[in-house]
Coordinates of C-alpha atoms in Angstrom, one line a residue:
L223 CA -94.1 -34.6 43.7
S224 CA -92.0 -31.7 42.6
V225 CA -89.0 -33.2 44.4
I226 CA -89.5 -36.5 42.6
I227 CA -89.7 -34.7 39.2
L228 CA -86.5 -32.7 40.0
I229 CA -84.6 -35.9 41.0
H230 CA -85.8 -37.6 37.7
L231 CA -84.6 -34.6 35.6
V232 CA -81.1 -34.5 37.3
S233 CA -80.8 -38.2 36.7
T234 CA -81.7 -37.9 33.0
V235 CA -79.3 -35.1 32.4
S236 CA -76.5 -36.9 34.1
T237 CA -77.1 -40.0 32.0
E238 CA -77.1 -37.9 28.8
V239 CA -73.8 -36.1 29.8
S240 CA -72.2 -39.5 30.6
Y241 CA -73.4 -40.9 27.2
K242 CA -72.0 -37.9 25.3
E243 CA -68.6 -38.1 27.1
E244 CA -68.3 -41.8 26.3
S245 CA -69.4 -41.1 22.7
C246 CA -66.8 -38.4 22.3
E247 CA -64.1 -40.5 23.8
E248 CA -64.9 -43.4 21.4
T249 CA -64.8 -41.0 18.4
M250 CA -61.5 -39.6 19.4
A251 CA -60.2 -43.1 20.0
S252 CA -61.3 -44.2 16.6
K253 CA -59.6 -41.2 15.0
E254 CA -56.3 -41.9 16.8
V255 CA -56.5 -45.5 15.7
S256 CA -57.3 -44.7 12.1
G257 CA -54.8 -41.8 11.9
A258 CA -56.9 -40.2 9.2
R259 CA -54.4 -37.8 7.9
G260 CA -54.0 -39.0 4.3
G261 CA -51.3 -41.0 2.6
L262 CA -48.4 -38.9 3.9
F263 CA -49.2 -38.6 7.6
G264 CA -50.6 -41.9 8.9
A265 CA -50.7 -43.1 12.5
G266 CA -47.4 -43.5 14.3
G267 CA -45.6 -40.6 12.7
R268 CA -45.5 -36.9 13.7
F269 CA -49.2 -36.7 14.4
K270 CA -51.0 -38.6 17.2
G271 CA -54.6 -37.8 16.3
G272 CA -56.7 -37.6 13.1
T273 CA -57.6 -34.4 11.3
D274 CA -60.8 -32.6 11.9
P275 CA -63.1 -33.5 8.9
I276 CA -63.7 -29.8 8.4
M277 CA -60.0 -29.2 8.3
E278 CA -59.6 -32.0 5.7
K279 CA -62.1 -30.3 3.4
F280 CA -60.5 -26.9 4.1
N281 CA -57.0 -28.2 3.4
E282 CA -57.5 -30.4 0.4
S283 CA -56.8 -29.3 -3.2
I284 CA -57.3 -32.6 -5.0
S285 CA -60.8 -31.3 -6.1
F286 CA -59.1 -28.8 -8.3
D287 CA -55.4 -29.5 -8.7
K288 CA -56.3 -32.9 -10.2
R289 CA -56.3 -31.0 -13.5
M290 CA -52.5 -31.2 -13.3
W291 CA -52.4 -35.0 -13.2
S292 CA -50.5 -35.3 -16.4
Q293 CA -47.9 -32.7 -15.4
D294 CA -47.5 -34.4 -12.0
I295 CA -46.9 -37.8 -13.7
R296 CA -44.4 -36.3 -16.1
G297 CA -42.5 -34.6 -13.3
S298 CA -42.4 -37.8 -11.3
I299 CA -41.1 -39.9 -14.2
A300 CA -38.3 -37.4 -14.8
Y301 CA -37.5 -37.4 -11.1
A302 CA -37.4 -41.2 -10.9
K303 CA -34.8 -41.2 -13.7
S304 CA -32.8 -38.4 -12.0
I305 CA -32.5 -40.2 -8.7
A306 CA -31.5 -43.4 -10.6
L307 CA -28.7 -41.4 -12.2
V308 CA -27.2 -40.5 -8.8
G309 CA -27.6 -44.1 -7.4
I310 CA -30.4 -43.5 -5.0
I311 CA -32.4 -46.2 -6.7
T312 CA -31.4 -48.9 -9.2
E313 CA -32.1 -48.8 -12.9
E314 CA -34.5 -51.7 -12.3
E315 CA -36.4 -49.7 -9.6
A316 CA -36.5 -46.7 -11.9
N317 CA -38.1 -48.8 -14.6
I318 CA -40.6 -50.1 -12.2
L319 CA -41.5 -46.6 -11.0
V320 CA -41.8 -45.3 -14.6
D321 CA -44.0 -48.2 -15.7
G322 CA -46.1 -47.7 -12.6
L323 CA -46.5 -44.0 -13.2
E324 CA -47.5 -44.6 -16.8
K325 CA -50.2 -46.9 -15.6
V326 CA -51.4 -44.2 -13.1
G327 CA -51.5 -41.8 -16.1
E328 CA -53.5 -44.3 -18.2
E329 CA -56.1 -44.5 -15.4
W330 CA -56.4 -40.7 -15.3
G331 CA -56.6 -40.6 -19.1
N332 CA -59.4 -43.2 -19.4
G333 CA -61.3 -41.9 -16.4
S334 CA -60.8 -45.0 -14.2
F335 CA -58.6 -43.3 -11.5
E336 CA -60.3 -43.5 -8.2
I337 CA -59.8 -40.6 -5.7
K338 CA -59.8 -42.0 -2.2
A339 CA -60.1 -40.6 1.3
G340 CA -56.8 -39.1 2.3
D341 CA -55.8 -38.1 -1.2
E342 CA -55.1 -34.5 -0.1
D343 CA -53.7 -33.3 -3.4
I344 CA -52.7 -34.6 -6.9
H345 CA -49.2 -35.5 -5.6
T346 CA -50.4 -37.7 -2.7
A347 CA -53.1 -39.2 -4.9
N348 CA -50.6 -40.2 -7.6
E349 CA -48.0 -41.5 -5.1
R350 CA -50.7 -43.5 -3.2
R351 CA -51.9 -45.2 -6.4
L352 CA -48.3 -45.8 -7.6
T353 CA -47.5 -47.6 -4.4
E354 CA -50.6 -49.7 -4.7
I355 CA -49.4 -50.8 -8.2
V356 CA -45.7 -51.2 -7.6
G357 CA -45.4 -51.9 -3.9
P358 CA -42.9 -50.5 -1.4
V359 CA -40.5 -49.3 -4.1
G360 CA -43.1 -46.5 -4.7
G361 CA -42.0 -45.1 -1.3
K362 CA -38.6 -44.3 -2.8
L363 CA -39.8 -41.9 -5.5
H364 CA -40.1 -38.9 -3.1
T365 CA -36.5 -39.2 -1.9
G366 CA -35.1 -35.7 -1.7
R367 CA -38.2 -34.2 -3.2
S368 CA -40.8 -32.0 -1.6
R369 CA -44.3 -31.2 -2.5
N370 CA -43.1 -27.6 -2.5
D371 CA -40.8 -28.0 -5.6
Q372 CA -43.2 -30.6 -7.0
V373 CA -46.2 -28.3 -7.1
A374 CA -44.1 -25.5 -8.4
T375 CA -43.0 -27.8 -11.2
D376 CA -46.5 -29.0 -12.0
T377 CA -47.9 -25.5 -12.0
R378 CA -45.2 -24.1 -14.3
L379 CA -45.7 -27.0 -16.8
W380 CA -49.4 -26.6 -16.8
T381 CA -49.3 -22.8 -17.2
V382 CA -46.8 -23.0 -20.1
E383 CA -49.0 -25.6 -21.9
A384 CA -52.1 -23.4 -21.3
E385 CA -50.4 -20.3 -22.6
R386 CA -49.3 -22.1 -25.8
D387 CA -52.8 -23.3 -26.3
I388 CA -54.2 -19.8 -25.9
L389 CA -51.8 -18.5 -28.5
K390 CA -53.2 -21.0 -31.0
D391 CA -56.7 -19.8 -30.2
I392 CA -55.6 -16.2 -30.6
A393 CA -54.1 -17.1 -34.0
T394 CA -57.5 -18.5 -35.1
F395 CA -59.3 -15.4 -33.9
L396 CA -56.9 -13.1 -35.7
V397 CA -57.2 -15.0 -39.0
V398 CA -61.0 -15.0 -38.8
G399 CA -61.1 -11.3 -37.9
A400 CA -58.7 -10.3 -40.6
E401 CA -60.4 -12.4 -43.3
F402 CA -63.8 -10.8 -42.3
A403 CA -62.1 -7.4 -42.6
A404 CA -60.8 -8.3 -46.1
E405 CA -64.2 -9.4 -47.2
N406 CA -65.8 -6.1 -46.2
I407 CA -63.0 -3.7 -47.0
D408 CA -65.1 -1.6 -49.3
T409 CA -67.7 -0.8 -46.6
L410 CA -67.6 2.7 -45.2
T411 CA -68.9 3.9 -41.9
S412 CA -68.4 6.6 -39.3
G413 CA -65.4 6.7 -37.0
Y414 CA -66.1 8.2 -33.5
T415 CA -64.4 10.1 -30.8
H416 CA -66.3 10.9 -27.6
L417 CA -69.1 8.7 -29.2
Q418 CA -69.6 11.6 -31.6
P419 CA -69.3 11.2 -35.4
A420 CA -65.7 12.2 -36.2
Q421 CA -64.4 11.1 -39.7
P422 CA -65.3 8.5 -42.3
I423 CA -63.4 5.2 -42.1
R424 CA -63.6 1.8 -43.5
F425 CA -65.5 -0.7 -41.4
S426 CA -62.5 -3.1 -41.8
H427 CA -60.2 -0.3 -40.5
W428 CA -62.4 -0.2 -37.3
L429 CA -62.2 -4.0 -37.0
M430 CA -58.5 -4.1 -37.4
S431 CA -58.2 -1.5 -34.7
H432 CA -59.5 -4.2 -32.3
L433 CA -57.2 -6.9 -33.7
A434 CA -54.1 -4.7 -33.1
P435 CA -54.3 -4.9 -29.3
V436 CA -54.9 -8.6 -29.5
I437 CA -51.7 -8.9 -31.5
R438 CA -49.9 -7.1 -28.7
D439 CA -51.6 -9.5 -26.2
A440 CA -50.1 -12.4 -28.2
E441 CA -46.7 -10.8 -28.2
R442 CA -46.8 -10.3 -24.4
L443 CA -47.9 -13.9 -23.9
M444 CA -45.0 -15.2 -25.9
E445 CA -42.6 -13.0 -23.9
M446 CA -44.0 -14.5 -20.7
I447 CA -43.5 -18.1 -21.6
P448 CA -39.7 -18.2 -21.2
R449 CA -39.9 -16.8 -17.7
A450 CA -42.5 -19.4 -16.7
N451 CA -40.7 -22.2 -18.4
Q452 CA -37.9 -22.6 -15.8
C453 CA -37.5 -25.8 -13.9
P454 CA -37.8 -25.6 -10.0
L455 CA -37.7 -29.4 -9.6
G456 CA -34.7 -30.4 -7.4
S457 CA -35.1 -27.4 -5.1
G458 CA -36.5 -29.6 -2.3
A459 CA -38.6 -28.1 0.4
L460 CA -36.5 -24.9 0.4
A461 CA -32.8 -25.6 0.8
G462 CA -32.1 -27.7 -2.3
N463 CA -31.7 -31.4 -3.0
A464 CA -29.5 -33.4 -0.6
F465 CA -28.7 -36.1 -3.2
G466 CA -27.1 -34.1 -5.9
V467 CA -29.8 -34.7 -8.6
D468 CA -28.9 -33.1 -12.0
R469 CA -31.4 -30.3 -12.3
E470 CA -30.3 -29.5 -15.8
F471 CA -31.2 -33.1 -16.7
L472 CA -34.6 -32.6 -15.1
A473 CA -35.1 -29.4 -17.1
K474 CA -34.3 -31.1 -20.4
E475 CA -36.5 -34.1 -19.6
L476 CA -39.5 -31.9 -18.9
G477 CA -38.9 -29.4 -21.8
F478 CA -38.0 -26.4 -19.6
N479 CA -35.8 -23.7 -21.0
G480 CA -33.6 -23.7 -18.0
V481 CA -33.5 -24.1 -14.2
T482 CA -34.4 -21.7 -11.4
S483 CA -31.5 -20.0 -9.8
N484 CA -32.4 -20.1 -6.1
S485 CA -34.1 -23.0 -4.3
L486 CA -35.8 -20.7 -1.7
D487 CA -37.3 -18.6 -4.4
A488 CA -38.1 -21.5 -6.7
T489 CA -40.5 -23.1 -4.2
C490 CA -42.5 -19.9 -3.6
D491 CA -42.2 -18.0 -6.8
R492 CA -45.6 -17.4 -8.4
D493 CA -44.7 -14.5 -10.6
F494 CA -45.6 -16.5 -13.6
V495 CA -49.1 -16.9 -12.2
V496 CA -49.5 -13.2 -11.4
E497 CA -48.2 -12.4 -14.9
F498 CA -50.8 -14.5 -16.5
L499 CA -53.6 -13.1 -14.4
M500 CA -52.5 -9.6 -15.2
W501 CA -52.2 -10.5 -18.9
S502 CA -55.6 -12.0 -18.7
A503 CA -57.0 -8.7 -17.2
L504 CA -55.6 -6.7 -20.1
F505 CA -56.6 -9.2 -22.7
H506 CA -60.2 -9.3 -21.5
T507 CA -60.2 -5.5 -21.4
H508 CA -59.4 -5.5 -25.1
I509 CA -62.1 -8.1 -25.8
S510 CA -64.5 -6.1 -23.7
Q511 CA -63.9 -2.9 -25.8
L512 CA -64.6 -4.8 -29.0
A513 CA -67.8 -6.3 -27.5
E514 CA -69.0 -2.8 -26.4
D515 CA -68.4 -1.4 -29.8
L516 CA -70.3 -4.2 -31.4
I517 CA -73.2 -3.8 -29.0
I518 CA -73.5 -0.2 -30.0
I519 CA -73.2 -0.9 -33.8
N520 CA -75.8 -3.7 -33.3
L521 CA -78.1 -1.2 -31.6
L522 CA -77.7 1.1 -34.6
R523 CA -78.5 -1.9 -36.9
G524 CA -75.1 -1.6 -38.6
V525 CA -74.5 -5.3 -37.9
T526 CA -76.6 -8.3 -37.2
I527 CA -75.5 -10.8 -34.5
D528 CA -76.1 -14.4 -35.5
D529 CA -78.9 -16.2 -33.5
A530 CA -76.2 -18.6 -32.2
Y531 CA -74.8 -15.8 -30.1
A532 CA -78.0 -14.1 -29.0
T533 CA -80.8 -14.9 -26.5
G534 CA -84.4 -13.8 -26.1
S535 CA -86.5 -12.4 -23.3
S536 CA -88.7 -14.4 -21.0
L537 CA -91.4 -11.7 -21.3
M538 CA -90.9 -9.8 -24.5
P539 CA -91.2 -11.9 -27.7
Q540 CA -89.5 -9.4 -30.0
K541 CA -86.2 -9.2 -28.0
K542 CA -82.9 -10.5 -29.4
N543 CA -80.2 -9.7 -26.9
P544 CA -76.5 -9.7 -27.7
D545 CA -75.8 -11.7 -24.5
A546 CA -72.5 -13.2 -25.9
L547 CA -71.1 -9.7 -26.3
E548 CA -72.4 -8.6 -22.9
L549 CA -70.8 -11.6 -21.2
L550 CA -67.5 -10.9 -23.1
R551 CA -67.7 -7.4 -21.8
G552 CA -68.5 -8.5 -18.2
K553 CA -65.5 -10.9 -18.0
A554 CA -63.0 -8.1 -17.8
G555 CA -63.9 -7.0 -14.3
I556 CA -63.7 -10.5 -12.9
A557 CA -60.3 -11.0 -14.6
L558 CA -59.0 -7.9 -13.0
G559 CA -60.3 -9.1 -9.6
R560 CA -58.4 -12.3 -9.9
A561 CA -55.1 -10.5 -10.7
V562 CA -55.5 -8.0 -7.8
G563 CA -56.7 -10.6 -5.4
F564 CA -53.9 -13.1 -5.8
T565 CA -51.3 -10.4 -5.9
A566 CA -52.6 -9.2 -2.5
T567 CA -52.3 -12.8 -1.2
L568 CA -48.6 -12.8 -2.2
K569 CA -47.6 -9.4 -0.9
G570 CA -47.3 -10.4 2.8
L571 CA -45.8 -13.9 2.5
P572 CA -42.5 -14.7 4.2
R573 CA -39.9 -17.0 2.5
A574 CA -40.3 -19.7 1.4
Y575 CA -43.4 -22.0 0.7
N576 CA -46.6 -21.2 2.6
K577 CA -50.0 -22.9 2.2
D578 CA -51.4 -19.5 1.0
L579 CA -49.8 -20.4 -2.3
Q580 CA -52.4 -23.1 -2.8
E581 CA -54.8 -20.2 -3.6
D582 CA -53.0 -19.7 -6.9
K583 CA -54.7 -22.7 -8.6
K584 CA -58.4 -21.6 -8.8
P585 CA -57.8 -18.1 -10.2
L586 CA -55.2 -19.5 -12.6
F587 CA -57.4 -22.3 -13.9
E588 CA -60.4 -20.0 -14.1
A589 CA -58.4 -17.4 -16.0
V590 CA -57.2 -19.9 -18.5
D591 CA -60.7 -21.4 -19.0
T592 CA -62.2 -17.9 -19.3
A593 CA -59.7 -16.8 -21.9
K594 CA -60.2 -19.9 -24.0
D595 CA -64.0 -19.7 -23.8
C596 CA -64.0 -16.0 -24.7
L597 CA -61.7 -16.6 -27.6
A598 CA -64.1 -19.3 -28.9
I599 CA -67.1 -17.0 -28.5
V600 CA -65.6 -13.9 -30.0
T601 CA -64.3 -15.9 -32.9
G602 CA -67.7 -17.3 -33.5
V603 CA -69.4 -13.9 -33.2
I604 CA -67.1 -12.4 -35.9
A605 CA -67.2 -15.4 -38.2
T606 CA -71.1 -15.3 -38.3
L607 CA -71.5 -11.5 -38.2
K608 CA -73.5 -9.9 -41.0
L609 CA -72.9 -6.3 -42.0
N610 CA -75.7 -4.0 -43.0
P611 CA -73.7 -1.6 -45.3
D612 CA -76.6 0.8 -45.9
N613 CA -77.1 1.3 -42.2
L614 CA -73.4 1.7 -41.7
M615 CA -73.4 4.4 -44.4
K616 CA -76.3 6.1 -42.7
A617 CA -73.9 6.9 -39.8
L618 CA -71.9 9.1 -42.1
C619 CA -72.8 12.8 -42.2
P620 CA -71.3 15.6 -44.3
E621 CA -70.2 17.5 -41.2
M622 CA -67.5 14.9 -40.5
L623 CA -65.8 16.2 -43.7
A624 CA -65.2 19.5 -42.1
T625 CA -61.6 18.5 -41.5
D626 CA -61.3 17.7 -45.2
L627 CA -62.5 21.2 -45.9
A628 CA -59.8 22.6 -43.7
D629 CA -57.2 20.4 -45.4
Y630 CA -58.4 21.7 -48.8
L631 CA -57.0 25.2 -47.9
V632 CA -53.9 23.7 -46.3
R633 CA -53.0 22.2 -49.6
R634 CA -53.1 25.8 -50.9
G635 CA -50.6 27.0 -48.4
V636 CA -52.9 28.3 -45.7
P637 CA -51.7 27.4 -42.1
F638 CA -53.9 24.7 -40.5
R639 CA -54.8 26.8 -37.5
E640 CA -56.3 29.4 -39.8
T641 CA -58.1 26.8 -42.0
H642 CA -59.5 25.2 -38.8
H643 CA -61.2 28.5 -37.9
I644 CA -62.4 28.9 -41.5
S645 CA -63.9 25.5 -41.7
G646 CA -65.5 26.0 -38.3
A647 CA -67.1 29.2 -39.6
C648 CA -68.6 27.1 -42.5
V649 CA -70.0 24.6 -40.0
R650 CA -71.6 27.4 -38.0
L651 CA -73.1 29.0 -41.1
A652 CA -74.7 25.6 -42.0
E653 CA -76.1 25.2 -38.5
E654 CA -77.5 28.7 -38.4
Q655 CA -79.3 28.1 -41.7
N656 CA -80.3 24.6 -40.6
I657 CA -78.8 23.0 -43.7
S658 CA -76.2 20.3 -44.3
I659 CA -72.7 21.7 -44.8
D660 CA -72.3 20.1 -48.2
T661 CA -75.2 22.1 -49.5
L662 CA -73.4 25.4 -48.9
T663 CA -72.9 27.1 -52.3
L664 CA -69.5 28.2 -53.6
E665 CA -70.6 31.8 -53.2
Q666 CA -71.4 31.2 -49.5
L667 CA -68.0 29.4 -49.0
Q668 CA -66.2 32.2 -50.7
N669 CA -67.9 34.8 -48.6
I670 CA -66.2 33.1 -45.6
D671 CA -62.9 32.8 -47.4
A672 CA -62.1 33.9 -51.0
R673 CA -59.4 31.2 -51.4
F674 CA -62.1 28.5 -51.9
E675 CA -62.3 27.6 -55.6
E676 CA -64.8 25.6 -57.6
D677 CA -63.1 22.3 -57.0
V678 CA -63.8 22.6 -53.3
M679 CA -67.1 20.8 -54.0
E680 CA -65.1 17.6 -54.5
V681 CA -64.4 17.6 -50.8
W682 CA -67.9 16.2 -50.1
D683 CA -66.9 12.7 -51.1
Y684 CA -66.6 10.0 -48.4
E685 CA -64.6 7.6 -50.5
A686 CA -62.1 10.3 -51.5
S687 CA -61.8 11.4 -47.9
V688 CA -61.0 7.8 -46.8
E689 CA -58.5 7.3 -49.6
R690 CA -56.6 10.4 -48.6
K691 CA -55.7 8.7 -45.3
S692 CA -53.1 6.6 -47.0
S693 CA -50.2 6.6 -44.5
I694 CA -49.2 3.4 -42.7
G695 CA -52.1 2.5 -40.3
G696 CA -54.6 4.7 -42.1
T697 CA -58.0 4.0 -43.4
A698 CA -57.2 4.1 -47.1
R699 CA -57.9 0.8 -48.9
A700 CA -54.2 -0.1 -49.4
A701 CA -53.3 0.9 -45.9
V702 CA -56.0 -1.3 -44.4
Q703 CA -55.1 -4.2 -46.7
K704 CA -51.5 -4.0 -45.4
Q705 CA -52.9 -4.2 -41.8
I706 CA -54.9 -7.3 -42.8
D707 CA -51.9 -9.0 -44.5
D708 CA -49.6 -8.2 -41.6
C709 CA -52.2 -9.6 -39.1
I710 CA -52.6 -12.9 -40.9
A711 CA -48.8 -13.2 -41.3
F712 CA -48.3 -12.7 -37.6
A713 CA -51.1 -15.2 -36.7
N714 CA -49.3 -17.8 -38.8
T715 CA -46.3 -17.5 -36.6
L716 CA -48.1 -18.4 -33.4

């Protein structure tokens, strides 16, 4: 009986193995017949077999680079015109290609474009659809062009447009922030160093201190655009274009400032992506600092965050959490990670194009989206913010006028280093007597230094202290108003 069972098992296993081998052969045969390698690499070309489905998923970029459909259409239209100018295609063929490309663009625009199997990236998808519309003449479009210079062109166009859009959003934020500062210019509060009360300032002066770095961010972004706005189209795969296309014509057609100087570099240069990612890291650092300050001021009840930018607790009914600010604060670390991560990807690449460069899109797209989202949120937070002037005033304490006390004697010719010690002695005396420094009598002050006169009591005035800081950039009313005016004037140039 055991021998019979053994023979039956061997027979069953042999049958299963035979079936699996036949099934595998049929699968491979079907792949070879179908040549499932997308629109560029069909059967009968360089490759004999199909692509592993996992490799297709691993290799594709259409799922994210479809965002550049408009730029890809524009680049192809310009290129069709350029190869017509050098006689590679006729003017009639060029018109057919341009009309077809415009129809492809209309489909993307109205949402009817259908991504099909084999559309590896936005370039192959558009070319496949173009050929379906115009026929074999669509196969002439790619003459002399490579996806290497094509994707570099698309990415530069997309990045420059995104940077210009961000500048507009920054302008809105700056105007909203500056106008809020102007509305609250008379509100005083405490300035801090080391998170310790330092000197009295205007709340608007504090707010303008956070707009100042955003102005620098805008200036940096404007400086980056001309470097990004250089045309790589016509560089081919790496060695240049074999048909003598006019690259300056291409640059003008696409709105570039000029052309890239070296075809090898043009196809693999992603400096403009790194620059934006690093810009993004610094920009979000500045927004994070503003958010952190507002979180603290909100904790001290100096401001009230609008309900639109706060959330509650799933357990504690009384909670109103400044989640918008916390998320703004949290974005900075992720932004820095993108910059460092992609720069690390670039550092070991040989010349020229390598598929590693496909990894530029996701961090770039995410960085742009995050910057625009954060600008919308922080603008909304400031626009709907409510000040609690009484609570902001409570942050003031007479001890922060100790520097004004020292300055009082400086104006009477006493060296500051000496007045610093004298004022410090006054602070110590008040602490030892457990009283506020502004309640020290004239007699007590004169016991420390006889040069104090009766008018020293005028020192204990926060408004007077603030108004004495009247130099450019200071916290006096006129100085802050100038900062506000300059900020709005700058925003209007963006």
